[in-house]
Amino acid sequence: MLDLSELKFDDKGLITAVVQDYYTKKVLTVAYMNEESLNISIEKGLTCFFSRSRQKLWLKGETSGNYQHIVSIQSDCDGDALVIEVVKDGPACHLGTDSCFNNYLYVSPDRKVFSLFKLYELIKGRKTDPQEGSYTTYLFNKGLDKILKKVGEECTEVIIGAKNGKEETVFEIADLLYHTFVLMVEKEITVEEVIDELAKRHVVDHKVKQETMK
């Protein structure tokens, strides 16, 4: 664990803090901390920053209720910048948006901007706002039994694909993942809940390994 005394604050006593969503890994905002606000953040488990314009401390969410619960704080190799992973209670931006970073300057023509969270929200939208001709909407209209049948079929396709080669396996896993997301939306299971369950297992597995090594 890094000691706070090893951090390098600038000539104004500040250090850059990049705040990142724990689940999506999306950058939410870039702010600044001084030693006092960093200590408050660690003590409370909530992000507390130093406002350069107002020259005062501000606890994120104190007035809006949009608190940011800290999962971890890491420094870079030089100790002069921080990455803070948080679970947020609401919008991160003062404009009411999920993140302060929403305006693209460049998007690669070779790769689409994609995330599993966006896929989940798209699938969820096909349930809450049905679209004529949409396969996803069709599955929701048919109900749970149809969705379960498709998940079962895709599991089998993954097994067959794995016997035929990597490319086919990747294709079938993508199909399985999509249909699993449809099932999750139908059962009102969020991506965050699945991530939390996996995180619990990781902690347990780590403890088991530590006990084994004793």
Tab-separated table of C-alpha atoms in Angstrom:
chain	number	residue	atom	x	y	z
A	1	MET	CA	0.000	0.000	0.000
A	2	LEU	CA	1.268	3.457	-0.935
A	3	ASP	CA	1.791	5.961	1.868
A	4	LEU	CA	0.222	9.408	1.414
A	5	SER	CA	3.609	10.981	2.074
A	6	GLU	CA	4.831	9.439	-1.185
A	7	LEU	CA	2.343	11.421	-3.271
A	8	LYS	CA	3.547	14.490	-5.163
A	9	PHE	CA	1.232	17.496	-4.820
A	10	ASP	CA	1.895	20.443	-7.148
A	11	ASP	CA	3.106	23.893	-6.081
A	12	LYS	CA	-0.479	24.772	-5.104
A	13	GLY	CA	-0.782	21.671	-2.949
A	14	LEU	CA	-3.078	19.880	-5.407
A	15	ILE	CA	-3.122	16.516	-7.123
A	16	THR	CA	-5.232	15.504	-10.145
A	17	ALA	CA	-7.997	12.981	-9.408
A	18	VAL	CA	-9.581	11.031	-12.257
A	19	VAL	CA	-12.900	9.585	-11.060
A	20	GLN	CA	-14.000	6.359	-12.746
A	21	ASP	CA	-17.197	4.313	-12.493
A	22	TYR	CA	-16.434	1.057	-10.663
A	23	TYR	CA	-18.799	-0.951	-12.851
A	24	THR	CA	-18.514	0.532	-16.333
A	25	LYS	CA	-14.939	1.865	-15.967
A	26	LYS	CA	-16.133	5.040	-17.677
A	27	VAL	CA	-14.350	8.242	-16.658
A	28	LEU	CA	-16.890	10.352	-14.763
A	29	THR	CA	-14.957	13.503	-14.042
A	30	VAL	CA	-11.517	14.995	-13.464
A	31	ALA	CA	-11.128	17.041	-10.305
A	32	TYR	CA	-8.445	18.080	-7.822
A	33	MET	CA	-7.642	17.165	-4.256
A	34	ASN	CA	-5.357	18.590	-1.640
A	35	GLU	CA	-4.035	16.594	1.281
A	36	GLU	CA	-6.972	17.542	3.486
A	37	SER	CA	-9.661	16.575	0.949
A	38	LEU	CA	-7.850	13.312	0.233
A	39	ASN	CA	-7.786	12.459	3.928
A	40	ILE	CA	-11.502	13.297	4.215
A	41	SER	CA	-12.227	11.094	1.182
A	42	ILE	CA	-10.421	8.152	2.772
A	43	GLU	CA	-12.011	8.733	6.183
A	44	LYS	CA	-15.579	9.055	4.861
A	45	GLY	CA	-15.275	6.708	1.879
A	46	LEU	CA	-16.787	9.499	-0.233
A	47	THR	CA	-15.084	11.736	-2.784
A	48	CYS	CA	-14.141	15.133	-1.448
A	49	PHE	CA	-12.407	17.599	-3.746
A	50	PHE	CA	-10.792	21.021	-3.629
A	51	SER	CA	-12.477	23.621	-5.835
A	52	ARG	CA	-9.890	25.807	-7.540
A	53	SER	CA	-12.504	28.404	-8.518
A	54	ARG	CA	-14.049	28.696	-5.054
A	55	GLN	CA	-10.855	27.882	-3.168
A	56	LYS	CA	-12.650	25.560	-0.776
A	57	LEU	CA	-13.340	21.895	-0.114
A	58	TRP	CA	-16.491	20.301	-1.491
A	59	LEU	CA	-17.898	16.892	-0.685
A	60	LYS	CA	-19.443	15.513	-3.878
A	61	GLY	CA	-23.181	15.002	-3.324
A	62	GLU	CA	-23.433	17.101	-0.170
A	63	THR	CA	-26.047	19.374	-1.787
A	64	SER	CA	-27.257	17.231	-4.704
A	65	GLY	CA	-27.343	13.844	-2.992
A	66	ASN	CA	-25.210	12.399	-5.804
A	67	TYR	CA	-22.561	10.943	-3.537
A	68	GLN	CA	-19.657	8.922	-4.905
A	69	HIS	CA	-18.796	5.928	-2.717
A	70	ILE	CA	-15.120	5.105	-3.053
A	71	VAL	CA	-14.112	1.548	-3.934
A	72	SER	CA	-10.408	2.204	-4.465
A	73	ILE	CA	-7.818	4.949	-4.892
A	74	GLN	CA	-4.679	4.334	-6.947
A	75	SER	CA	-1.787	6.603	-7.840
A	76	ASP	CA	0.205	6.582	-11.042
A	77	CYS	CA	3.861	5.521	-11.227
A	78	ASP	CA	5.076	9.066	-10.459
A	79	GLY	CA	2.686	9.583	-7.554
A	80	ASP	CA	1.337	12.831	-9.015
A	81	ALA	CA	-2.122	11.698	-10.196
A	82	LEU	CA	-4.915	9.554	-8.780
A	83	VAL	CA	-7.541	7.229	-10.225
A	84	ILE	CA	-10.544	6.828	-7.948
A	85	GLU	CA	-13.096	4.093	-8.624
A	86	VAL	CA	-16.530	4.874	-7.236
A	87	VAL	CA	-20.088	3.615	-7.041
A	88	LYS	CA	-22.210	6.683	-7.667
A	89	ASP	CA	-25.636	7.539	-6.322
A	90	GLY	CA	-26.572	9.700	-9.302
A	91	PRO	CA	-25.217	11.828	-12.158
A	92	ALA	CA	-21.556	12.739	-11.903
A	93	CYS	CA	-21.785	15.939	-13.940
A	94	HIS	CA	-23.326	19.229	-12.763
A	95	LEU	CA	-25.300	19.199	-16.032
A	96	GLY	CA	-27.167	16.143	-14.797
A	97	THR	CA	-25.462	13.688	-17.129
A	98	ASP	CA	-23.938	10.353	-16.167
A	99	SER	CA	-20.420	11.614	-16.889
A	100	CYS	CA	-18.688	14.891	-17.680
A	101	PHE	CA	-17.213	13.194	-20.752
A	102	ASN	CA	-19.849	12.815	-23.461
A	103	ASN	CA	-18.548	14.790	-26.446
A	104	TYR	CA	-16.531	12.740	-28.915
A	105	LEU	CA	-13.713	14.468	-30.781
A	106	TYR	CA	-12.683	11.314	-32.633
A	107	VAL	CA	-14.042	7.803	-33.125
A	108	SER	CA	-11.990	5.123	-34.852
A	109	PRO	CA	-13.465	4.027	-38.180
A	110	ASP	CA	-12.238	0.503	-37.439
A	111	ARG	CA	-13.810	0.017	-34.018
A	112	LYS	CA	-17.296	0.831	-32.775
A	113	VAL	CA	-17.838	2.525	-29.432
A	114	PHE	CA	-19.300	-0.378	-27.493
A	115	SER	CA	-19.791	-1.638	-23.970
A	116	LEU	CA	-21.736	-4.481	-22.394
A	117	PHE	CA	-23.589	-1.898	-20.313
A	118	LYS	CA	-24.788	-0.134	-23.474
A	119	LEU	CA	-25.889	-3.480	-24.897
A	120	TYR	CA	-27.825	-4.211	-21.705
A	121	GLU	CA	-29.542	-0.805	-21.841
A	122	LEU	CA	-30.406	-1.331	-25.515
A	123	ILE	CA	-31.978	-4.712	-24.738
A	124	LYS	CA	-33.819	-3.225	-21.761
A	125	GLY	CA	-35.185	-0.520	-24.048
A	126	ARG	CA	-36.647	-3.160	-26.368
A	127	LYS	CA	-38.710	-4.392	-23.410
A	128	THR	CA	-39.829	-1.033	-22.033
A	129	ASP	CA	-40.326	0.484	-25.493
A	130	PRO	CA	-41.210	-2.411	-27.848
A	131	GLN	CA	-40.075	-2.026	-31.461
A	132	GLU	CA	-41.984	-3.654	-34.313
A	133	GLY	CA	-39.770	-6.104	-36.186
A	134	SER	CA	-37.224	-6.303	-33.362
A	135	TYR	CA	-36.053	-9.827	-32.527
A	136	THR	CA	-35.407	-8.746	-28.947
A	137	THR	CA	-38.943	-7.417	-28.583
A	138	TYR	CA	-40.194	-10.672	-30.096
A	139	LEU	CA	-38.411	-12.661	-27.365
A	140	PHE	CA	-39.916	-10.513	-24.612
A	141	ASN	CA	-43.365	-10.869	-26.128
A	142	LYS	CA	-43.008	-14.660	-26.206
A	143	GLY	CA	-42.072	-14.700	-22.530
A	144	LEU	CA	-39.707	-16.472	-20.166
A	145	ASP	CA	-40.073	-20.004	-21.557
A	146	LYS	CA	-39.030	-18.864	-25.039
A	147	ILE	CA	-36.075	-16.932	-23.635
A	148	LEU	CA	-34.943	-19.925	-21.562
A	149	LYS	CA	-35.241	-22.173	-24.607
A	150	LYS	CA	-32.967	-19.846	-26.587
A	151	VAL	CA	-30.413	-19.655	-23.758
A	152	GLY	CA	-30.349	-23.464	-23.634
A	153	GLU	CA	-29.903	-23.697	-27.400
A	154	GLU	CA	-27.058	-21.187	-27.368
A	155	CYS	CA	-25.286	-23.124	-24.591
A	156	THR	CA	-25.300	-26.163	-26.861
A	157	GLU	CA	-24.075	-24.055	-29.790
A	158	VAL	CA	-21.112	-22.867	-27.712
A	159	ILE	CA	-20.143	-26.461	-26.967
A	160	ILE	CA	-20.387	-27.426	-30.645
A	161	GLY	CA	-18.507	-24.290	-31.681
A	162	ALA	CA	-15.694	-25.047	-29.241
A	163	LYS	CA	-15.133	-28.344	-31.051
A	164	ASN	CA	-14.899	-26.574	-34.409
A	165	GLY	CA	-12.481	-23.750	-33.687
A	166	LYS	CA	-11.920	-20.373	-32.040
A	167	GLU	CA	-13.769	-18.170	-34.561
A	168	GLU	CA	-16.981	-20.174	-34.310
A	169	THR	CA	-16.651	-20.323	-30.520
A	170	VAL	CA	-16.364	-16.521	-30.269
A	171	PHE	CA	-19.448	-16.144	-32.493
A	172	GLU	CA	-21.512	-18.555	-30.392
A	173	ILE	CA	-20.369	-17.059	-27.078
A	174	ALA	CA	-21.530	-13.665	-28.344
A	175	ASP	CA	-24.949	-15.180	-29.124
A	176	LEU	CA	-25.103	-16.762	-25.680
A	177	LEU	CA	-24.124	-13.512	-23.989
A	178	TYR	CA	-26.816	-11.596	-25.864
A	179	HIS	CA	-29.554	-14.094	-24.953
A	180	THR	CA	-28.313	-14.177	-21.340
A	181	PHE	CA	-28.723	-10.401	-21.220
A	182	VAL	CA	-32.287	-10.807	-22.505
A	183	LEU	CA	-32.905	-13.244	-19.659
A	184	MET	CA	-31.351	-10.827	-17.168
A	185	VAL	CA	-33.638	-8.001	-18.294
A	186	GLU	CA	-36.657	-10.317	-18.134
A	187	LYS	CA	-35.737	-11.304	-14.565
A	188	GLU	CA	-34.776	-7.716	-13.632
A	189	ILE	CA	-31.165	-8.690	-12.938
A	190	THR	CA	-28.641	-5.911	-13.542
A	191	VAL	CA	-25.093	-6.188	-14.832
A	192	GLU	CA	-23.949	-4.600	-11.574
A	193	GLU	CA	-25.510	-7.415	-9.544
A	194	VAL	CA	-23.637	-10.025	-11.568
A	195	ILE	CA	-20.369	-8.099	-11.206
A	196	ASP	CA	-20.901	-7.848	-7.427
A	197	GLU	CA	-21.483	-11.610	-7.248
A	198	LEU	CA	-18.282	-12.290	-9.196
A	199	ALA	CA	-16.405	-9.849	-6.964
A	200	LYS	CA	-17.585	-11.740	-3.865
A	201	ARG	CA	-16.306	-14.976	-5.358
A	202	HIS	CA	-12.969	-13.369	-6.184
A	203	VAL	CA	-12.542	-12.256	-2.571
A	204	VAL	CA	-13.478	-15.729	-1.290
A	205	ASP	CA	-11.114	-17.373	-3.772
A	206	HIS	CA	-8.329	-15.020	-2.691
A	207	LYS	CA	-8.911	-15.878	0.979
A	208	VAL	CA	-8.891	-19.599	0.198
A	209	LYS	CA	-5.566	-19.229	-1.621
A	210	GLN	CA	-4.117	-17.301	1.321
A	211	GLU	CA	-5.234	-19.991	3.768
A	212	THR	CA	-3.770	-22.687	1.505
A	213	MET	CA	-0.415	-20.917	1.419
A	214	LYS	CA	-0.135	-20.785	5.235
